[in-house]
Short mmCIF file of C-alpha atoms in Angstrom, two decimals:
data_model
loop_
_atom_site.label_atom_id
_atom_site.label_comp_id
_atom_site.label_asym_id
_atom_site.label_seq_id
_atom_site.Cartn_x
_atom_site.Cartn_y
_atom_site.Cartn_z
CA MET G 1 29.79 -17.57 -10.00
CA GLY G 2 26.52 -15.92 -9.22
CA VAL G 3 24.82 -13.56 -11.38
CA ILE G 4 25.08 -10.75 -8.97
CA ASP G 5 28.98 -11.12 -9.86
CA VAL G 6 28.58 -9.75 -13.17
CA TYR G 7 25.77 -7.25 -12.45
CA PRO G 8 26.74 -3.75 -13.60
CA GLY G 9 24.98 -2.15 -10.89
CA VAL G 10 26.18 0.71 -8.76
CA LEU G 11 24.51 -0.23 -4.96
CA PHE G 12 25.50 -3.81 -4.53
CA SER G 13 27.96 -4.58 -7.41
CA SER G 14 30.79 -3.55 -4.28
CA LEU G 15 29.24 -6.31 -2.36
CA PRO G 16 29.93 -10.08 -2.61
CA TRP G 17 27.17 -11.95 -4.01
CA TRP G 18 26.25 -13.67 -1.07
CA VAL G 19 25.60 -10.56 1.02
CA ALA G 20 23.91 -8.45 -1.94
CA ALA G 21 21.33 -11.55 -2.84
CA PRO G 22 19.94 -11.70 0.54
CA LEU G 23 19.90 -7.72 0.86
CA ILE G 24 17.60 -7.45 -2.38
CA GLN G 25 15.40 -10.29 -1.31
CA LEU G 26 14.83 -8.81 2.23
CA ALA G 27 14.37 -5.25 0.32
CA VAL G 28 11.66 -6.89 -1.75
CA LEU G 29 9.84 -8.45 1.25
CA VAL G 30 10.04 -5.21 3.08
CA PHE G 31 8.28 -3.57 0.17
CA GLY G 32 5.47 -5.83 0.26
CA MET G 33 4.88 -5.77 3.85
CA ALA G 34 4.84 -2.03 3.62
CA LEU G 35 2.75 -1.56 0.83
CA ASP G 36 -0.32 -2.82 3.05
CA GLU G 37 1.44 -1.92 6.29
CA THR G 38 1.00 -5.27 7.72
CA TYR G 39 3.28 -8.52 7.92
CA VAL G 40 0.88 -10.67 5.51
CA ASN G 41 -1.27 -8.89 3.26
CA ARG G 42 -2.52 -8.65 -0.28
CA THR G 43 0.70 -7.86 -1.64
CA THR G 44 3.08 -10.11 0.20
CA VAL G 45 2.44 -13.16 -1.94
CA LEU G 46 3.86 -11.63 -5.19
CA THR G 47 6.90 -9.89 -3.46
CA GLY G 48 7.60 -13.45 -1.97
CA ALA G 49 7.28 -15.04 -5.35
CA ILE G 50 9.75 -12.37 -6.62
CA ALA G 51 12.30 -13.16 -3.96
CA VAL G 52 12.30 -16.79 -4.61
CA HIS G 53 13.02 -16.10 -8.28
CA ILE G 54 15.74 -13.87 -7.37
CA HIS G 55 17.47 -16.86 -5.39
CA GLY G 56 16.90 -19.07 -8.41
CA PHE G 57 18.76 -16.67 -10.53
CA VAL G 58 21.21 -16.25 -8.06
CA ALA G 59 21.61 -19.67 -7.05
CA GLY G 60 21.55 -21.04 -11.19
CA ASP G 61 19.30 -23.87 -10.51
CA VAL G 62 16.30 -24.81 -8.08
CA GLY G 63 14.49 -28.07 -7.45
CA LEU G 64 10.95 -29.00 -8.83
CA LEU G 65 9.03 -27.64 -5.58
CA VAL G 66 10.72 -24.49 -5.53
CA GLY G 67 10.18 -23.61 -8.81
CA LEU G 68 6.41 -24.38 -9.01
CA TYR G 69 6.22 -22.42 -5.56
CA ALA G 70 7.86 -19.43 -7.22
CA ASP G 71 5.62 -19.59 -10.51
CA ILE G 72 2.30 -20.35 -8.51
CA GLY G 73 3.16 -17.46 -6.41
CA LEU G 74 3.54 -15.11 -9.30
CA PHE G 75 -0.18 -16.09 -10.44
CA VAL G 76 -1.69 -15.87 -6.91
CA GLY G 77 0.56 -12.90 -6.11
CA ALA G 78 -0.87 -10.81 -9.37
CA TYR G 79 -4.63 -11.33 -8.30
CA GLY G 80 -3.43 -10.00 -4.74
CA LEU G 81 -1.81 -7.17 -6.06
CA TYR G 82 -5.00 -6.52 -8.28
CA SER G 83 -7.15 -6.69 -5.61
CA TYR G 84 -4.97 -4.16 -3.25
CA VAL G 85 -5.30 -1.64 -6.15
CA ILE G 86 -8.80 -1.69 -6.15
CA ASP G 87 -8.93 -2.43 -2.41
CA GLY G 88 -11.27 -5.07 -2.98
CA TYR G 89 -12.09 -8.28 -1.49
CA VAL G 90 -10.34 -11.61 -1.38
CA GLY G 91 -11.74 -14.83 -0.23
CA ASN G 92 -10.59 -17.48 2.19
CA ALA G 93 -8.89 -19.60 -0.38
CA PHE G 94 -6.27 -16.46 -0.91
CA ARG G 95 -5.95 -15.44 2.83
CA LEU G 96 -5.06 -19.35 4.00
CA VAL G 97 -2.42 -19.42 1.26
CA ALA G 98 -1.19 -16.16 1.82
CA PHE G 99 -1.12 -17.17 5.67
CA PHE G 100 0.37 -20.40 5.10
CA VAL G 101 2.36 -20.62 2.25
CA TYR G 102 3.49 -17.08 1.18
CA SER G 103 4.05 -15.37 4.41
CA PRO G 104 7.52 -13.78 4.38
CA LEU G 105 8.56 -16.13 7.18
CA SER G 106 7.53 -19.17 4.63
CA VAL G 107 9.37 -17.27 1.91
CA PHE G 108 12.63 -16.87 3.95
CA LEU G 109 12.72 -20.61 5.33
CA VAL G 110 11.91 -21.89 1.72
CA ILE G 111 15.21 -20.01 0.22
CA LEU G 112 16.91 -21.00 3.13
CA THR G 113 16.03 -24.64 2.78
CA ALA G 114 16.01 -24.59 -1.25
CA GLY G 115 19.96 -26.18 -1.11
CA PRO G 116 19.66 -29.65 -0.83
CA THR G 117 17.84 -31.69 -3.18
CA LEU G 118 16.93 -35.25 -3.72
CA PHE G 119 16.23 -36.74 -7.05
CA GLY G 120 15.62 -32.79 -8.01
CA ILE G 121 13.14 -32.39 -4.97
CA GLU G 122 13.85 -30.24 -1.86
CA PRO G 123 13.22 -32.59 1.15
CA LEU G 124 13.07 -29.44 3.28
CA PHE G 125 10.55 -27.71 1.77
CA VAL G 126 7.25 -29.14 3.35
CA PRO G 127 8.82 -28.92 6.79
CA ALA G 128 9.79 -25.38 6.09
CA LEU G 129 6.33 -24.40 5.35
CA ALA G 130 4.68 -26.15 8.22
CA LEU G 131 7.45 -24.43 10.47
CA ALA G 132 6.26 -20.96 9.19
CA GLY G 133 2.47 -21.79 9.57
CA TYR G 134 3.16 -23.14 13.08
CA ALA G 135 4.93 -19.75 13.61
CA ASN G 136 2.30 -17.34 12.25
CA VAL G 137 -0.56 -18.94 14.29
CA GLN G 138 1.68 -18.63 17.52
CA LEU G 139 2.36 -14.92 16.31
CA GLN G 140 -1.19 -14.13 16.10
CA ALA G 141 -2.11 -15.36 19.13
CA TYR G 142 0.72 -13.84 20.87
CA LEU G 143 -0.19 -10.50 19.51
CA ALA G 144 -3.76 -10.92 19.97
CA PRO G 145 -6.03 -8.64 20.48
CA SER G 146 -3.65 -6.69 17.52
CA ASP G 147 -3.56 -8.43 14.47
CA PRO G 148 -0.67 -8.46 12.14
CA TYR G 149 -2.29 -9.57 9.15
CA TYR G 150 -4.73 -7.67 6.77
CA PHE G 151 -6.52 -9.04 3.49
CA GLY G 152 -8.45 -6.20 2.62
CA PRO G 153 -12.31 -5.85 3.42
CA GLU G 154 -13.82 -8.16 5.88
CA SER G 155 -16.16 -9.54 3.56
CA GLU G 156 -17.65 -9.12 -0.31
CA ALA G 157 -20.93 -7.23 0.96
CA ALA G 158 -18.68 -4.76 3.07
CA PHE G 159 -16.40 -4.11 0.07
CA GLU G 160 -19.35 -3.57 -2.05
CA SER G 161 -21.17 -1.03 0.69
CA ALA G 162 -17.75 0.77 0.64
CA VAL G 163 -17.83 1.23 -3.05
CA GLU G 164 -21.50 2.30 -2.99
CA ALA G 165 -20.86 4.75 -0.25
CA GLU G 166 -17.65 6.31 -2.12
CA ALA G 167 -20.24 6.49 -5.31
CA ARG G 168 -22.62 8.26 -3.21
CA SER G 169 -20.29 10.79 -1.63
CA GLU G 170 -18.69 11.73 -5.16
CA THR G 171 -22.23 12.35 -6.57
CA ALA G 172 -22.84 14.55 -3.75
CA ALA G 173 -20.07 16.30 -4.03
CA GLU G 174 -20.30 16.94 -7.64
CA GLU G 175 -24.14 18.14 -6.82
CA THR G 176 -22.63 20.61 -4.25
CA SER G 177 -20.15 21.97 -6.70
CA ASN G 178 -22.69 22.19 -9.55
CA SER G 179 -25.01 24.02 -6.95
CA SER G 180 -22.44 26.49 -5.83
CA THR G 181 -21.07 27.08 -9.75
CA THR G 182 -24.83 28.08 -10.58
CA ALA G 183 -25.41 30.63 -7.47
CA THR G 184 -22.33 32.22 -8.16
CA THR G 185 -23.17 32.76 -11.75
CA ALA G 186 -26.46 34.22 -10.58
CA THR G 187 -25.00 36.49 -8.28
CA ASP G 188 -22.24 37.85 -11.14
CA SER G 189 -25.25 38.26 -13.75
CA THR G 190 -27.38 40.50 -11.19
CA PRO G 191 -26.81 44.35 -11.79
CA THR G 192 -25.79 46.19 -9.06
CA ALA G 193 -27.47 49.32 -8.31
CA THR G 194 -25.38 52.73 -8.07
CA SER G 195 -26.47 54.91 -5.04
CA PRO G 196 -26.51 58.96 -5.65
CA ASP G 197 -23.55 59.62 -3.19
CA SER G 198 -21.70 57.36 -5.26
CA GLU G 199 -22.29 59.11 -8.36
CA ASP G 200 -21.50 62.69 -6.69
CA GLU G 201 -18.20 61.08 -4.97
CA ALA G 202 -17.35 59.89 -8.40
CA VAL G 203 -18.17 63.45 -10.04
CA SER G 204 -16.07 65.49 -7.64
CA GLY G 205 -13.01 63.24 -7.27
CA SER G 206 -13.40 62.18 -3.66
CA ASP G 207 -12.27 59.34 -2.15
CA PRO G 208 -15.23 56.90 -1.76
CA ASP G 209 -13.12 54.77 0.35
CA THR G 210 -14.42 56.25 4.01
CA PHE G 211 -14.31 52.93 6.29
CA ASP G 212 -12.72 53.32 9.35
CA GLY G 213 -10.42 50.43 9.07
CA PRO G 214 -6.80 50.28 7.73
CA ARG G 215 -6.41 50.20 3.87
CA ASP G 216 -5.15 47.14 2.02
CA ASP G 217 -1.99 47.06 0.15
CA GLY G 218 -3.46 46.31 -2.93
CA GLU G 219 -3.24 42.42 -2.62
CA VAL G 220 -6.16 40.41 -2.21
CA GLU G 221 -6.01 37.59 -0.18
CA HIS G 222 -8.00 34.61 -1.01
CA PRO G 223 -9.08 32.22 1.52
CA GLY G 224 -6.88 29.22 1.44
CA ALA G 225 -8.31 25.57 1.55
CA GLU G 226 -9.30 24.21 4.82
CA PRO G 227 -6.99 21.35 6.06
CA ALA G 228 -8.52 18.32 5.72
CA ALA G 229 -9.65 16.83 9.23
CA ALA G 230 -7.65 14.22 10.90
CA GLY G 231 -9.63 11.02 10.48
CA ASP G 232 -9.55 8.21 12.94
CA SER G 233 -6.19 6.10 12.78
CA SER G 234 -6.19 3.68 10.08
CA GLU G 235 -3.58 1.41 12.00
CA ARG G 236 -4.58 -2.36 11.12
CA GLY G 237 -1.93 -4.19 12.95
CA ILE G 238 0.98 -4.40 15.04
CA LEU G 239 3.57 -3.51 12.36
CA PRO G 240 2.06 0.04 10.66
CA GLU G 241 3.82 2.02 12.76
CA PHE G 242 7.08 0.22 12.37
CA MET G 243 6.74 0.33 8.97
CA ARG G 244 6.24 4.01 8.39
CA ARG G 245 9.38 4.49 10.72
CA LEU G 246 11.21 2.47 7.98
#
């Protein structure tokens, strides 16, 4: 009996475990792609490892290679998630591992072929990864120049320059805000001269409002914030539009 059979959840409890488990794993993989809006990115390693662990819990047992694959994926994926949070640079080693070993297709084929074991080792594990790697290379060539792979800044120098530019932008915005506050304070502290005509009107009780335009109804309409200008599209690959529709 699988774990899903005794799971007290609501969404998947009415489904057979062999239907609910793939749906959960698929949802985890799609979530990893949606975070960075591309097929393979910094977050798909972690979500792929989680999907393999879900398979292990449902199946009740996995071989040595799939077990190591899932555990190593958690550590590598944690680094990828951290890089995603800070939008940091990841080196070529991470990119190659994510591309050839922990892509969603790689995870799918590993789970699909994880059943048969020989002396506690899955004989189809290596062929599954080789097939997934070849398919990823062909997919990248087929979709060129669009690239369904995104691993953050292209280089460490680009990442550092982006961080410095953001820091300079925040500093400039803070200085502008401080200058505006100082100017406003100086304006408020300047005494306002009162003309003799205004004093005569105040004494005689006449209405000082002599402009020809229509009177306001008493409510002061504060100017709203200007809408942010739409920047250039951040489309990075072939799937971002598809992921947003999901």
